PDB file of C-alpha atoms and ligand atoms in Angstrom:
ATOM      1  CA  VAL A 101       9.339 -24.136 -25.426  1.00  0.00           C
ATOM      2  CA  THR A 102       8.491 -21.520 -27.991  1.00  0.00           C
ATOM      3  CA  GLU A 103      11.424 -19.383 -29.032  1.00  0.00           C
ATOM      4  CA  ILE A 104      10.471 -15.748 -29.436  1.00  0.00           C
ATOM      5  CA  ILE A 105      12.684 -13.887 -31.870  1.00  0.00           C
ATOM      6  CA  SER A 106      12.814 -10.263 -30.871  1.00  0.00           C
ATOM      7  CA  PRO A 107      12.903  -7.542 -33.467  1.00  0.00           C
ATOM      8  CA  LEU A 108      15.734  -5.061 -32.959  1.00  0.00           C
ATOM      9  CA  GLU A 109      13.429  -2.639 -31.186  1.00  0.00           C
ATOM     10  CA  GLN A 110      12.814  -5.140 -28.410  1.00  0.00           C
ATOM     11  CA  THR A 111      16.479  -5.892 -27.788  1.00  0.00           C
ATOM     12  CA  VAL A 112      17.547  -4.786 -24.340  1.00  0.00           C
ATOM     13  CA  ILE A 113      20.185  -2.067 -24.615  1.00  0.00           C
ATOM     14  CA  LYS A 114      20.648  -1.489 -20.912  1.00  0.00           C
ATOM     15  CA  GLU A 115      19.041  -2.335 -17.598  1.00  0.00           C
ATOM     16  CA  GLY A 116      19.600  -1.483 -13.963  1.00  0.00           C
ATOM     17  CA  TYR A 117      18.303   0.254 -10.876  1.00  0.00           C
ATOM     18  CA  LEU A 118      17.626   3.999 -10.915  1.00  0.00           C
ATOM     19  CA  GLN A 119      15.688   6.438  -8.780  1.00  0.00           C
ATOM     20  CA  LYS A 120      12.529   7.422 -10.646  1.00  0.00           C
ATOM     21  CA  ALA A 121       9.829  10.019 -10.136  1.00  0.00           C
ATOM     22  CA  LYS A 122       6.942  10.638 -12.515  1.00  0.00           C
ATOM     23  CA  ILE A 123       6.096  14.341 -12.273  1.00  0.00           C
ATOM     24  CA  ALA A 124       3.484  14.792 -15.002  1.00  0.00           C
ATOM     25  CA  ASP A 125       0.897  12.640 -16.752  1.00  0.00           C
ATOM     26  CA  GLY A 126      -0.520  13.913 -20.025  1.00  0.00           C
ATOM     27  CA  GLY A 127       0.684  17.392 -19.122  1.00  0.00           C
ATOM     28  CA  LYS A 128      -0.977  17.267 -15.701  1.00  0.00           C
ATOM     29  CA  LYS A 129       1.418  17.783 -12.792  1.00  0.00           C
ATOM     30  CA  LEU A 130       1.751  14.942 -10.310  1.00  0.00           C
ATOM     31  CA  ARG A 131       3.000  14.960  -6.726  1.00  0.00           C
ATOM     32  CA  LYS A 132       6.623  13.889  -6.801  1.00  0.00           C
ATOM     33  CA  ASN A 133       7.287  10.467  -5.315  1.00  0.00           C
ATOM     34  CA  TRP A 134      10.803   9.048  -5.746  1.00  0.00           C
ATOM     35  CA  THR A 135      11.051   5.248  -5.878  1.00  0.00           C
ATOM     36  CA  VAL A 136      13.776   2.809  -6.852  1.00  0.00           C
ATOM     37  CA  SER A 137      12.888   1.172 -10.132  1.00  0.00           C
ATOM     38  CA  TRP A 138      14.444  -1.536 -12.319  1.00  0.00           C
ATOM     39  CA  ILE A 139      14.736   0.199 -15.686  1.00  0.00           C
ATOM     40  CA  VAL A 140      14.887  -1.684 -18.982  1.00  0.00           C
ATOM     41  CA  LEU A 141      15.872   0.331 -22.058  1.00  0.00           C
ATOM     42  CA  THR A 142      15.097  -1.062 -25.518  1.00  0.00           C
ATOM     43  CA  GLY A 143      15.337   0.606 -28.915  1.00  0.00           C
ATOM     44  CA  ARG A 144      12.080   2.450 -28.593  1.00  0.00           C
ATOM     45  CA  LYS A 145      10.944   2.385 -24.997  1.00  0.00           C
ATOM     46  CA  ILE A 146      11.816   2.292 -21.333  1.00  0.00           C
ATOM     47  CA  GLU A 147      10.050  -0.138 -19.033  1.00  0.00           C
ATOM     48  CA  PHE A 148       9.841   0.295 -15.269  1.00  0.00           C
ATOM     49  CA  TYR A 149       9.721  -2.714 -12.957  1.00  0.00           C
ATOM     50  CA  LYS A 150       9.786  -3.138  -9.209  1.00  0.00           C
ATOM     51  CA  ASP A 151      12.785  -5.464  -9.321  1.00  0.00           C
ATOM     52  CA  SER A 152      15.173  -7.233 -11.670  1.00  0.00           C
ATOM     53  CA  LYS A 153      13.217 -10.509 -11.710  1.00  0.00           C
ATOM     54  CA  GLN A 154      10.063  -8.953 -13.079  1.00  0.00           C
ATOM     55  CA  PRO A 155      10.984  -8.612 -16.779  1.00  0.00           C
ATOM     56  CA  ALA A 156      11.551 -12.403 -17.013  1.00  0.00           C
ATOM     57  CA  VAL A 157       8.186 -12.959 -15.376  1.00  0.00           C
ATOM     58  CA  ALA A 158       6.522 -10.555 -17.800  1.00  0.00           C
ATOM     59  CA  ASN A 159       8.055 -12.463 -20.725  1.00  0.00           C
ATOM     60  CA  LEU A 160       6.301 -15.599 -19.570  1.00  0.00           C
ATOM     61  CA  LYS A 161       3.083 -13.840 -20.577  1.00  0.00           C
ATOM     62  CA  THR A 162       1.550 -13.701 -17.130  1.00  0.00           C
ATOM     63  CA  GLY A 163      -0.355 -10.680 -18.310  1.00  0.00           C
ATOM     64  CA  TYR A 164       1.846  -8.375 -16.255  1.00  0.00           C
ATOM     65  CA  LYS A 165       2.117  -5.006 -17.981  1.00  0.00           C
ATOM     66  CA  PRO A 166       4.979  -2.825 -16.817  1.00  0.00           C
ATOM     67  CA  GLU A 167       4.742   0.938 -16.806  1.00  0.00           C
ATOM     68  CA  TRP A 168       6.575   2.114 -19.901  1.00  0.00           C
ATOM     69  CA  VAL A 169       7.676   5.211 -21.769  1.00  0.00           C
ATOM     70  CA  ASP A 170       7.478   5.581 -25.550  1.00  0.00           C
ATOM     71  CA  LEU A 171      10.769   7.207 -26.540  1.00  0.00           C
ATOM     72  CA  HIS A 172       9.655   8.121 -30.060  1.00  0.00           C
ATOM     73  CA  GLY A 173       9.799  11.912 -30.265  1.00  0.00           C
ATOM     74  CA  ALA A 174      10.737  12.182 -26.582  1.00  0.00           C
ATOM     75  CA  HIS A 175      13.072  14.807 -25.109  1.00  0.00           C
ATOM     76  CA  ILE A 176      15.806  14.233 -22.571  1.00  0.00           C
ATOM     77  CA  GLU A 177      17.661  16.908 -20.630  1.00  0.00           C
ATOM     78  CA  TRP A 178      19.545  17.440 -17.391  1.00  0.00           C
ATOM     79  CA  THR A 179      17.702  19.514 -14.835  1.00  0.00           C
ATOM     80  CA  THR A 180      18.835  21.335 -11.705  1.00  0.00           C
ATOM     81  CA  GLU A 181      15.473  23.029 -11.158  1.00  0.00           C
ATOM     82  CA  LYS A 182      13.066  20.119 -10.775  1.00  0.00           C
ATOM     83  CA  SER A 183      14.804  18.556  -7.786  1.00  0.00           C
ATOM     84  CA  SER A 184      17.165  19.294  -4.924  1.00  0.00           C
ATOM     85  CA  ARG A 185      19.015  16.082  -5.798  1.00  0.00           C
ATOM     86  CA  LYS A 186      22.148  15.882  -7.924  1.00  0.00           C
ATOM     87  CA  ASN A 187      22.431  14.040 -11.267  1.00  0.00           C
ATOM     88  CA  VAL A 188      18.783  14.398 -12.285  1.00  0.00           C
ATOM     89  CA  PHE A 189      17.611  14.245 -15.877  1.00  0.00           C
ATOM     90  CA  GLN A 190      14.116  14.558 -17.267  1.00  0.00           C
ATOM     91  CA  ILE A 191      12.418  12.612 -20.037  1.00  0.00           C
ATOM     92  CA  THR A 192       9.371  14.231 -21.620  1.00  0.00           C
ATOM     93  CA  THR A 193       7.209  12.172 -23.970  1.00  0.00           C
ATOM     94  CA  THR A 194       5.072  13.419 -26.852  1.00  0.00           C
ATOM     95  CA  SER A 195       2.011  12.521 -24.751  1.00  0.00           C
ATOM     96  CA  GLY A 196       3.110  14.963 -22.044  1.00  0.00           C
ATOM     97  CA  ASN A 197       4.392  12.483 -19.496  1.00  0.00           C
ATOM     98  CA  GLU A 198       7.404  13.681 -17.514  1.00  0.00           C
ATOM     99  CA  PHE A 199       9.822  11.446 -15.635  1.00  0.00           C
ATOM    100  CA  LEU A 200      12.840  12.306 -13.529  1.00  0.00           C
ATOM    101  CA  LEU A 201      15.644   9.756 -13.252  1.00  0.00           C
ATOM    102  CA  GLN A 202      18.460  10.081 -10.749  1.00  0.00           C
ATOM    103  CA  LEU A 203      21.448   8.344  -9.228  1.00  0.00           C
ATOM    104  CA  ASP A 204      24.219   9.675  -6.995  1.00  0.00           C
ATOM    105  CA  GLN A 205      26.931   7.772  -8.922  1.00  0.00           C
ATOM    106  CA  ASP A 206      28.098  10.085 -11.721  1.00  0.00           C
ATOM    107  CA  PHE A 207      29.450   7.463 -14.154  1.00  0.00           C
ATOM    108  CA  ILE A 208      26.379   5.279 -14.044  1.00  0.00           C
ATOM    109  CA  ILE A 209      23.847   8.054 -14.531  1.00  0.00           C
ATOM    110  CA  LEU A 210      25.955   9.560 -17.339  1.00  0.00           C
ATOM    111  CA  ASP A 211      25.912   6.189 -19.115  1.00  0.00           C
ATOM    112  CA  TRP A 212      22.129   6.045 -18.790  1.00  0.00           C
ATOM    113  CA  PHE A 213      21.704   9.587 -20.075  1.00  0.00           C
ATOM    114  CA  TYR A 214      23.657   8.891 -23.270  1.00  0.00           C
ATOM    115  CA  ALA A 215      22.118   5.445 -23.809  1.00  0.00           C
ATOM    116  CA  ILE A 216      18.610   6.951 -23.712  1.00  0.00           C
ATOM    117  CA  LYS A 217      19.633   9.995 -25.756  1.00  0.00           C
ATOM    118  CA  ASN A 218      21.122   7.712 -28.427  1.00  0.00           C
ATOM    119  CA  ALA A 219      17.987   5.579 -28.531  1.00  0.00           C
ATOM    120  CA  ILE A 220      15.849   8.701 -29.058  1.00  0.00           C
ATOM    121  CA  GLU A 221      18.162  10.077 -31.753  1.00  0.00           C
ATOM    122  CA  ASN A 222      18.477   6.758 -33.599  1.00  0.00           C
ATOM    123  CA  MET A 223      14.705   6.495 -33.790  1.00  0.00           C
ATOM    124  CA  SER A 224      14.171   9.987 -35.136  1.00  0.00           C
ATOM    125  CA  LYS A 225      16.266   8.996 -38.180  1.00  0.00           C
ATOM    126  CA  ASP A 226      13.613   6.425 -39.199  1.00  0.00           C
TER     127      ASP A 226
HETATM  128  C1  LIG B 110       8.646  16.016  -1.567  1.00  0.00           C
HETATM  129  C2  LIG B 110       9.794  15.048  -1.335  1.00  0.00           C
HETATM  130  C3  LIG B 110      10.687  14.978  -2.558  1.00  0.00           C
HETATM  131  C4  LIG B 110      11.184  16.361  -2.964  1.00  0.00           C
HETATM  132  C5  LIG B 110      10.027  17.323  -3.160  1.00  0.00           C
HETATM  133  C6  LIG B 110       9.136  17.402  -1.949  1.00  0.00           C
HETATM  134  O1  LIG B 110       7.868  16.087  -0.405  1.00  0.00           O
HETATM  135  O2  LIG B 110      10.552  15.463  -0.241  1.00  0.00           O
HETATM  136  O3  LIG B 110      11.775  14.124  -2.291  1.00  0.00           O
HETATM  137  O4  LIG B 110      11.861  16.245  -4.175  1.00  0.00           O
HETATM  138  O5  LIG B 110      10.561  18.579  -3.460  1.00  0.00           O
HETATM  139  O6  LIG B 110       8.014  18.223  -2.215  1.00  0.00           O
HETATM  140  P1  LIG B 110       6.624  15.100  -0.123  1.00  0.00           P
HETATM  141  O7  LIG B 110       7.192  13.740   0.113  1.00  0.00           O
HETATM  142  O8  LIG B 110       5.970  15.679   1.076  1.00  0.00           O
HETATM  143  O9  LIG B 110       5.760  15.138  -1.328  1.00  0.00           O
HETATM  144  P2  LIG B 110      13.456  16.170  -4.375  1.00  0.00           P
HETATM  145  O10 LIG B 110      13.963  15.068  -3.514  1.00  0.00           O
HETATM  146  O11 LIG B 110      13.607  15.845  -5.842  1.00  0.00           O
HETATM  147  O12 LIG B 110      14.011  17.510  -4.058  1.00  0.00           O
HETATM  148  P3  LIG B 110       9.932  19.611  -4.501  1.00  0.00           P
HETATM  149  O13 LIG B 110       8.581  19.994  -3.986  1.00  0.00           O
HETATM  150  O14 LIG B 110      10.908  20.742  -4.524  1.00  0.00           O
HETATM  151  O15 LIG B 110       9.853  18.913  -5.836  1.00  0.00           O
END
């Protein structure tokens, strides 16, 4: 068994299920489609998986490539205009991708918001 030593950037900060909708790709608007996604936050990116077992599978180098968001230079903000749902925040990447993340439970979504915000701010100090 080969031990892979992760650099700090690959360390998992937080993971869990959230509602996700990608609403723009490279600045081009997409039709909104909410899905439940297993979200893995590391120091510089967010990965989206179908379920909690998938990251382990991906680490076995099966060639599976999750959808991911580069947080470097990204913006995060709460929005009440982009959805009729409550507790929605938007992440906008430098490449013009826009994602909405949402959860009804206030405490959990608040935790996610600040975890992602901190990751973005810590990176911009580099
Ligand atoms: C969309 C769907 C989304 C809704 C969106 C609708 O319809 O109901 O859940 O977003 O509202 O257009 P469809 O499935 O036919 O594409 P919210 O749940 O976030 O409100 P929107 O057009 O106001 O974004």
